mmCIF file of C-alpha atoms in Angstrom:
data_model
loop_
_atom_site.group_PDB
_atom_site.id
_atom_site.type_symbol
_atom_site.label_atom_id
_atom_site.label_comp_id
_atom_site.label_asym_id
_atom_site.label_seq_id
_atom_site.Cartn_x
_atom_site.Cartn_y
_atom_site.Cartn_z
ATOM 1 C CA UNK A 15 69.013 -185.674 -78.370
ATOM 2 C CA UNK A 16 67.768 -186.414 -74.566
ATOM 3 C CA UNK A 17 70.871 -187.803 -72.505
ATOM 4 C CA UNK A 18 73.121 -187.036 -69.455
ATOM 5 C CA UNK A 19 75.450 -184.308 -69.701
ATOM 6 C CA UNK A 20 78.417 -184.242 -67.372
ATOM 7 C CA UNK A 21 80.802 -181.470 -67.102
ATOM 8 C CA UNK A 22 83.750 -180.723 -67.434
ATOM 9 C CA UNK A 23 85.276 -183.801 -68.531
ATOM 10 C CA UNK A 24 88.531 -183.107 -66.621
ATOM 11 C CA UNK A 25 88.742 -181.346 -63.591
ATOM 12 C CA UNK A 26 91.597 -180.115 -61.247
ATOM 13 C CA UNK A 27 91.803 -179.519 -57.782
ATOM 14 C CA UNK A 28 93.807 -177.773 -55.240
ATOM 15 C CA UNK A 29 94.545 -178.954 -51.844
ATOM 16 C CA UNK A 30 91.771 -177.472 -49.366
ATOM 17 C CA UNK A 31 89.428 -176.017 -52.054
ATOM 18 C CA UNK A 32 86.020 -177.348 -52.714
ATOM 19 C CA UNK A 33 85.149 -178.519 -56.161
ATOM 20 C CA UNK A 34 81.198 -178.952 -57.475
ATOM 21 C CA UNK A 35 80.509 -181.388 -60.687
ATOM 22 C CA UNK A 36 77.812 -180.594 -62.831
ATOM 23 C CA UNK A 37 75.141 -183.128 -64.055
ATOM 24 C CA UNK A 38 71.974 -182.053 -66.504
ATOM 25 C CA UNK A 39 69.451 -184.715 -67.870
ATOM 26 C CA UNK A 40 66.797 -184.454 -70.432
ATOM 27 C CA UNK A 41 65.388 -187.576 -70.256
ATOM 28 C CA UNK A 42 62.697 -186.064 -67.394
ATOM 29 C CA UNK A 43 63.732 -189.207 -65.143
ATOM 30 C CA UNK A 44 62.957 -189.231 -61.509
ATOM 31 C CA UNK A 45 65.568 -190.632 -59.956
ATOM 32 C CA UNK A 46 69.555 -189.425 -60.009
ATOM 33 C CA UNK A 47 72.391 -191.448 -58.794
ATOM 34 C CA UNK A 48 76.607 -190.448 -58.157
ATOM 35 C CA UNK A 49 78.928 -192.876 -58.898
ATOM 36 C CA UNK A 50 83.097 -192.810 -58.077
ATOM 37 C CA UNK A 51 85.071 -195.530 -60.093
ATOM 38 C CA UNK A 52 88.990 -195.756 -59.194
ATOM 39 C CA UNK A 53 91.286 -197.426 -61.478
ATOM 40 C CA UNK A 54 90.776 -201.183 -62.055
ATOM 41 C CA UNK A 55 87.273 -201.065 -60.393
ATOM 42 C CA UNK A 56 83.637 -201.603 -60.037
ATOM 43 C CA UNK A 57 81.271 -198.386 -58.990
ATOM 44 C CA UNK A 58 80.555 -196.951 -55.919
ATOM 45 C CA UNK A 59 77.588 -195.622 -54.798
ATOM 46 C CA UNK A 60 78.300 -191.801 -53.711
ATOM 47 C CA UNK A 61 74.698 -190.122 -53.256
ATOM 48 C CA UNK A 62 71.322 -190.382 -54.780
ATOM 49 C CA UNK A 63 68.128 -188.498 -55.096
ATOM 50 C CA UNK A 64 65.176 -190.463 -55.669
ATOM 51 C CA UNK A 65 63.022 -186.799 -56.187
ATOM 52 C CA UNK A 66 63.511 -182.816 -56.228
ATOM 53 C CA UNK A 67 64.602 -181.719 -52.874
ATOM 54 C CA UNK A 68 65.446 -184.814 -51.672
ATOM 55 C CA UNK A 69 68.384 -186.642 -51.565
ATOM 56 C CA UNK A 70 69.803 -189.994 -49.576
ATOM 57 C CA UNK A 71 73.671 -191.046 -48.782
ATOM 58 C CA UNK A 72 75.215 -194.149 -50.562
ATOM 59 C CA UNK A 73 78.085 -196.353 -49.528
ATOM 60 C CA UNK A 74 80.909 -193.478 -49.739
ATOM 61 C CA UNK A 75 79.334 -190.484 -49.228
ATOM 62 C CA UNK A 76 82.336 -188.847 -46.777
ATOM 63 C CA UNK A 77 83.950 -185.829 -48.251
ATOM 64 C CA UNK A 78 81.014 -185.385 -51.080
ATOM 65 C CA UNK A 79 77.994 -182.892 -51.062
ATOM 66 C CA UNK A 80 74.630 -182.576 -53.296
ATOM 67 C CA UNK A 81 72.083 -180.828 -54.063
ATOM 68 C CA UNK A 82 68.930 -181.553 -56.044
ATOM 69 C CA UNK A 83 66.735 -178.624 -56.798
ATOM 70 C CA UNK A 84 65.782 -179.187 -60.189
ATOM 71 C CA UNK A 85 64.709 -182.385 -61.471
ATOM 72 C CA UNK A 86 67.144 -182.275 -64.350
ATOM 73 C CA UNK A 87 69.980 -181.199 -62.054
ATOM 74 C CA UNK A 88 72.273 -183.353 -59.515
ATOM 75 C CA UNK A 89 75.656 -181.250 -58.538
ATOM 76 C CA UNK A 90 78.034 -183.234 -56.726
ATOM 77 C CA UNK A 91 80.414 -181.185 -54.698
ATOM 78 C CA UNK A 92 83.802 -183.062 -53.642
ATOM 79 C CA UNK A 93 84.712 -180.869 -50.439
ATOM 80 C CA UNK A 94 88.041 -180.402 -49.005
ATOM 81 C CA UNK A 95 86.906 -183.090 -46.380
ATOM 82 C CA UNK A 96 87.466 -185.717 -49.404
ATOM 83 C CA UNK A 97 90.963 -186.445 -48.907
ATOM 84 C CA UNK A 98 91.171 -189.324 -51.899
ATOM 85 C CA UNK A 99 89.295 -187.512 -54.594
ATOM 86 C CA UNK A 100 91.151 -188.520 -57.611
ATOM 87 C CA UNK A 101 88.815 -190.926 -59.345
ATOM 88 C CA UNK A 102 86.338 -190.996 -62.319
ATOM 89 C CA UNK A 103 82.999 -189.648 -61.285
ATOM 90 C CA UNK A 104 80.146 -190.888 -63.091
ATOM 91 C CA UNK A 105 76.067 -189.938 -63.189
ATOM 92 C CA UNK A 106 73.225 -191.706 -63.823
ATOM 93 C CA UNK A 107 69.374 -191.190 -63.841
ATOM 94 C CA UNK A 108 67.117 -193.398 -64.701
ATOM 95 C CA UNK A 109 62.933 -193.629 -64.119
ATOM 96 C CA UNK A 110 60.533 -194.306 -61.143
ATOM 97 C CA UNK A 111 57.394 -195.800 -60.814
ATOM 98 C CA UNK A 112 58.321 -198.553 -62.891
ATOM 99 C CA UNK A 113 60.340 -201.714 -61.749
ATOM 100 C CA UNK A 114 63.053 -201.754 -63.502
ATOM 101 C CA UNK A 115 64.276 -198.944 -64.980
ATOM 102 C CA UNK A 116 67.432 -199.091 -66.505
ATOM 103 C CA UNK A 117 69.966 -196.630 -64.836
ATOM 104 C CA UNK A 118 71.788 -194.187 -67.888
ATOM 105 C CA UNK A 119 75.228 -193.120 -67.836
ATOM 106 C CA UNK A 120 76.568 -189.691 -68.346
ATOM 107 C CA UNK A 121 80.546 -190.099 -70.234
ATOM 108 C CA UNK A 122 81.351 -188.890 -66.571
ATOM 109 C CA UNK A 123 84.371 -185.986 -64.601
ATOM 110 C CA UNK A 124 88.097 -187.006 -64.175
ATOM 111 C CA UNK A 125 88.792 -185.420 -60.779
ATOM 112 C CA UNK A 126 92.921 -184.958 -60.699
ATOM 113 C CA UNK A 127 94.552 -183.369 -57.507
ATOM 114 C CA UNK A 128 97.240 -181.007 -58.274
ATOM 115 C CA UNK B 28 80.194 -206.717 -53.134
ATOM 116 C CA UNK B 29 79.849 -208.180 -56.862
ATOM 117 C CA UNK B 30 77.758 -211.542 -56.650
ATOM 118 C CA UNK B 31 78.245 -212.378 -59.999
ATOM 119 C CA UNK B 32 81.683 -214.142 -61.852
ATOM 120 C CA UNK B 33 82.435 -213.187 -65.508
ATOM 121 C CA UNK B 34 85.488 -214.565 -67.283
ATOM 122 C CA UNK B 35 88.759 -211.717 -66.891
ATOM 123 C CA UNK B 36 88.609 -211.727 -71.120
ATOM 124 C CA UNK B 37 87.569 -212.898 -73.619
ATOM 125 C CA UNK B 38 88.135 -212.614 -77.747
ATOM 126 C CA UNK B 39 86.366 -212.727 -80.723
ATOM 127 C CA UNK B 40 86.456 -212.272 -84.062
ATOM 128 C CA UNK B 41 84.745 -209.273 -86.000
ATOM 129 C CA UNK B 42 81.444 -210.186 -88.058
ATOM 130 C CA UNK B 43 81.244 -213.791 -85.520
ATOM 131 C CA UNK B 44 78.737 -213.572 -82.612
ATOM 132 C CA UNK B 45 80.550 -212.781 -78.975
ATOM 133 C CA UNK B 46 78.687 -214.865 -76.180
ATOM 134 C CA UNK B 47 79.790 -213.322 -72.760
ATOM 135 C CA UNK B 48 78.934 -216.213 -69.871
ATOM 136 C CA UNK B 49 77.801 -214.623 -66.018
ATOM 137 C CA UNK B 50 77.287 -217.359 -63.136
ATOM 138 C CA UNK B 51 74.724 -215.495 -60.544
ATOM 139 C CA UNK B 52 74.372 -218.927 -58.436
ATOM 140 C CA UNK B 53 72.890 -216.678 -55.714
ATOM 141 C CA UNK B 54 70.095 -214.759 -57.198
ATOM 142 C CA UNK B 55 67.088 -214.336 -55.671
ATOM 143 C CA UNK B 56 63.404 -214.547 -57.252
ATOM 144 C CA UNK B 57 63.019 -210.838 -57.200
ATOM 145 C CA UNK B 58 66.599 -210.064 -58.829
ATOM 146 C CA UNK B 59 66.949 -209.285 -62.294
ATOM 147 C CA UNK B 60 70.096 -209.598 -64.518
ATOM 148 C CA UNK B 61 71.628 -206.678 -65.837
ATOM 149 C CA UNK B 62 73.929 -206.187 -68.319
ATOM 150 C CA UNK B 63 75.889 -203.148 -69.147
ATOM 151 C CA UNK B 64 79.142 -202.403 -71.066
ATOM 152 C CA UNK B 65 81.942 -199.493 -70.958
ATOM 153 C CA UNK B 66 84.454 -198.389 -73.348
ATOM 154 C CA UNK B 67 87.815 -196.600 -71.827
ATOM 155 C CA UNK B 68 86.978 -193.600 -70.157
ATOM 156 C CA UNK B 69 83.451 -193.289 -71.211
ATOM 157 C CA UNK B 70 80.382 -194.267 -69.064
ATOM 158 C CA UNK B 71 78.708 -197.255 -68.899
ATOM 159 C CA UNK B 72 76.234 -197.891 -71.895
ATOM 160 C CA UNK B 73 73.166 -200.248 -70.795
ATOM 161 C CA UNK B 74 72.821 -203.235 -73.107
ATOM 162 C CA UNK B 75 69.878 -204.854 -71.603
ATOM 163 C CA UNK B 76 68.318 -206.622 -68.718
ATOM 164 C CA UNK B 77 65.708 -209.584 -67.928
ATOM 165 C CA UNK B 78 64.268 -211.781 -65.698
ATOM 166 C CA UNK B 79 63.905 -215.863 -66.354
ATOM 167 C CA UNK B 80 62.674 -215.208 -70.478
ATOM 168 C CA UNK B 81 65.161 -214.336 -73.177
ATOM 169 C CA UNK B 82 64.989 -210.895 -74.307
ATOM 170 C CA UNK B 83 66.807 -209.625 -77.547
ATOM 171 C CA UNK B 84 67.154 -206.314 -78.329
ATOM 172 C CA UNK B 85 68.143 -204.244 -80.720
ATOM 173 C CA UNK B 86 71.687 -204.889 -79.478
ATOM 174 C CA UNK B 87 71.936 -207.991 -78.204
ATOM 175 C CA UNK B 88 70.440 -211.477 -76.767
ATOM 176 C CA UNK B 89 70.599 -212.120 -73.283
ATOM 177 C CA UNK B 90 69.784 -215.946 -72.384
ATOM 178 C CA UNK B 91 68.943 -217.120 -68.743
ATOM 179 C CA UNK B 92 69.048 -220.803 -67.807
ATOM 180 C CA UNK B 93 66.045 -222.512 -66.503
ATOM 181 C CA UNK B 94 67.237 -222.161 -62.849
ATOM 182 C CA UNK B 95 68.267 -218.605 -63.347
ATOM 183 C CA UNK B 96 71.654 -219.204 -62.166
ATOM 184 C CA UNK B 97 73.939 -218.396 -64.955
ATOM 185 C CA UNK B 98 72.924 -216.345 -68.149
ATOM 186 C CA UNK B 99 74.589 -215.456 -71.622
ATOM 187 C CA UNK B 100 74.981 -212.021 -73.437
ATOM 188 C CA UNK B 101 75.215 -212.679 -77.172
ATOM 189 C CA UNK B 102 76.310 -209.863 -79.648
ATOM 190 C CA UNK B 103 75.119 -211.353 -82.775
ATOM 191 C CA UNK B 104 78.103 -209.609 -85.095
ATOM 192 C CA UNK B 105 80.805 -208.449 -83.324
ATOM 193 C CA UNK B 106 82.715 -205.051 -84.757
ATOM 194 C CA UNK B 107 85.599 -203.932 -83.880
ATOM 195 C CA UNK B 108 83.313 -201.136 -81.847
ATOM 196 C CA UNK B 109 82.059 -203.529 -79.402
ATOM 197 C CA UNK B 110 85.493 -203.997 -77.272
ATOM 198 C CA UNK B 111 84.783 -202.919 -74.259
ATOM 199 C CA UNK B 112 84.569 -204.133 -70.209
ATOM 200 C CA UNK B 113 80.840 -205.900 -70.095
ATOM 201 C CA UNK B 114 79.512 -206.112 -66.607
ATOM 202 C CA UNK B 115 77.051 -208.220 -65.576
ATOM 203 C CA UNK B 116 75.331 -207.118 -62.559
ATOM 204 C CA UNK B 117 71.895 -208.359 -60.613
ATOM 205 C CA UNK B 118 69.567 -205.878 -59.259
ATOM 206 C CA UNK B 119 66.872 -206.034 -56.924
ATOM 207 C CA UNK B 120 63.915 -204.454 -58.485
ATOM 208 C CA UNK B 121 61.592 -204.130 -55.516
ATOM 209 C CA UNK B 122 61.045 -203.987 -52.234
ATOM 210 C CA UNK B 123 63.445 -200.927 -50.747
ATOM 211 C CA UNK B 124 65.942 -201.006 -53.225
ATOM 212 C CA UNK B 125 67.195 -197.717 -54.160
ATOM 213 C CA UNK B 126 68.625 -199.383 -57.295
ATOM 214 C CA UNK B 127 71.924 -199.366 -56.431
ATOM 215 C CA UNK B 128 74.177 -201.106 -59.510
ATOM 216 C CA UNK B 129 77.129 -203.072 -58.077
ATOM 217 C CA UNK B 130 79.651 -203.623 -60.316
ATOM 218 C CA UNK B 131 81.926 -206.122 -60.541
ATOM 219 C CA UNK B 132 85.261 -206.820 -62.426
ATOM 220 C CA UNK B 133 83.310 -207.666 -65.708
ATOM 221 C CA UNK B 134 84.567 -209.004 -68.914
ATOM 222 C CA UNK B 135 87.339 -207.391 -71.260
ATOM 223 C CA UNK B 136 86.030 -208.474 -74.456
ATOM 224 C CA UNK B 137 88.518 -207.625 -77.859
ATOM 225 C CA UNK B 138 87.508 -208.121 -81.300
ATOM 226 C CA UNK B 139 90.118 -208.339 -83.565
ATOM 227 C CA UNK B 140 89.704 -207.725 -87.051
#
């Protein structure tokens, strides 16, 4: 079935080490988009790509780190520069060239600090 | 921030339709309405979006008032699968919008059996 794939679902970091998330889609969309949620809250735009080998900051992009070689790929790395990273990190993609596409979710990354 | 107000929760009744109010008193011509839902620790699930015209789906209705301000998701039968947080967010489709979705507080809708 064509979707967003997000993995792992949990994920648990060490003070000073860098961690990377990993994001596949299927649905051949354009455009891919990195969301952090934090308990109680609404999104926040983290990074977004709008095509391969490009990619533009969002509102909270401090400590965070992507990369968008592949169409179907948008890593998020949360770098040791991140010093809040516990949150829910959630992916999206949706198409271009259209208005209006409808961004889709991925079931998204706990990040935990240990 | 969130420009749109949603009621903190709501309840309903499994099998009766859930109608989920959104006031967007401040949209703009080019803004759509979006509407989105997410279960605990899952990722938002897109419900469906429009304009100023009703659209139905194969999940739900949304209806838009005449002046656009203030629209209504309906899920027709409610099961006990639909209790989620629903946000209702606008979204700029054009101009240099990178399609940024800002979410609010949303909705926590419960069906009880």
């Amino acid at each position: 079935d064509g979707g967003i794939t997000q993995s792992p679902k949990y994920l648990f970091r060490k003070e000073g080490q860098n961690v990377t998330l990993s994001c596949e889609q299927n649905l051949n969309h354009d455009a891919m988009y990195w969301y952090r949620q934090d308990p109680g809250q609404g999104l926040r735009l983290i990074y977004y790509s709008q095509i391969v080998n490009d990619f533009q900051k969002g509102d909270i992009a401090e400590g965070y780190s992507v990369s968008r070689e592949k169409k179907e790929s948008f890593p998020l790395t949360v770098t040791s520069a991140q010093k809040n990273p516990t949150a829910f990190y959630l992916c999206a993609s949706a198409k271009q060239g259209t208005r209006n596409q409808p961004q889709h979710f991925g079931d998204g990354t706990r990040l935990s600090i240990l | 921030d969130a420009k749109t107000t949603q009621p903190t929760s709501m309840d309903c009744a499994e099998g009766r339709a859930a109608n989920l109010p959104c006031n967007h008193s401040t949209i703009s011509g080019n803004e759509y309405v979006y509407w989105y839902r997410q279960i605990h620790s899952q990722g938002p699930q897109y419900i469906i979006h429009g304009l100023k015209n009703n659209e139905t789906n194969e999940m739900a209705s949304l209806i838009i008032t005449e002046d656009r301000k203030s629209s209504t998701l309906i899920l027709p039968h409610a099961t006990l699968r639909d209790t989620a947080v629903y946000y209702c967010i606008e979204k700029n489709a054009g101009g240099t919008s990178y399609g940024k979705l800002t979410f609010g507080q949303g909705t926590i809708l419960t069906v009880h059996p």
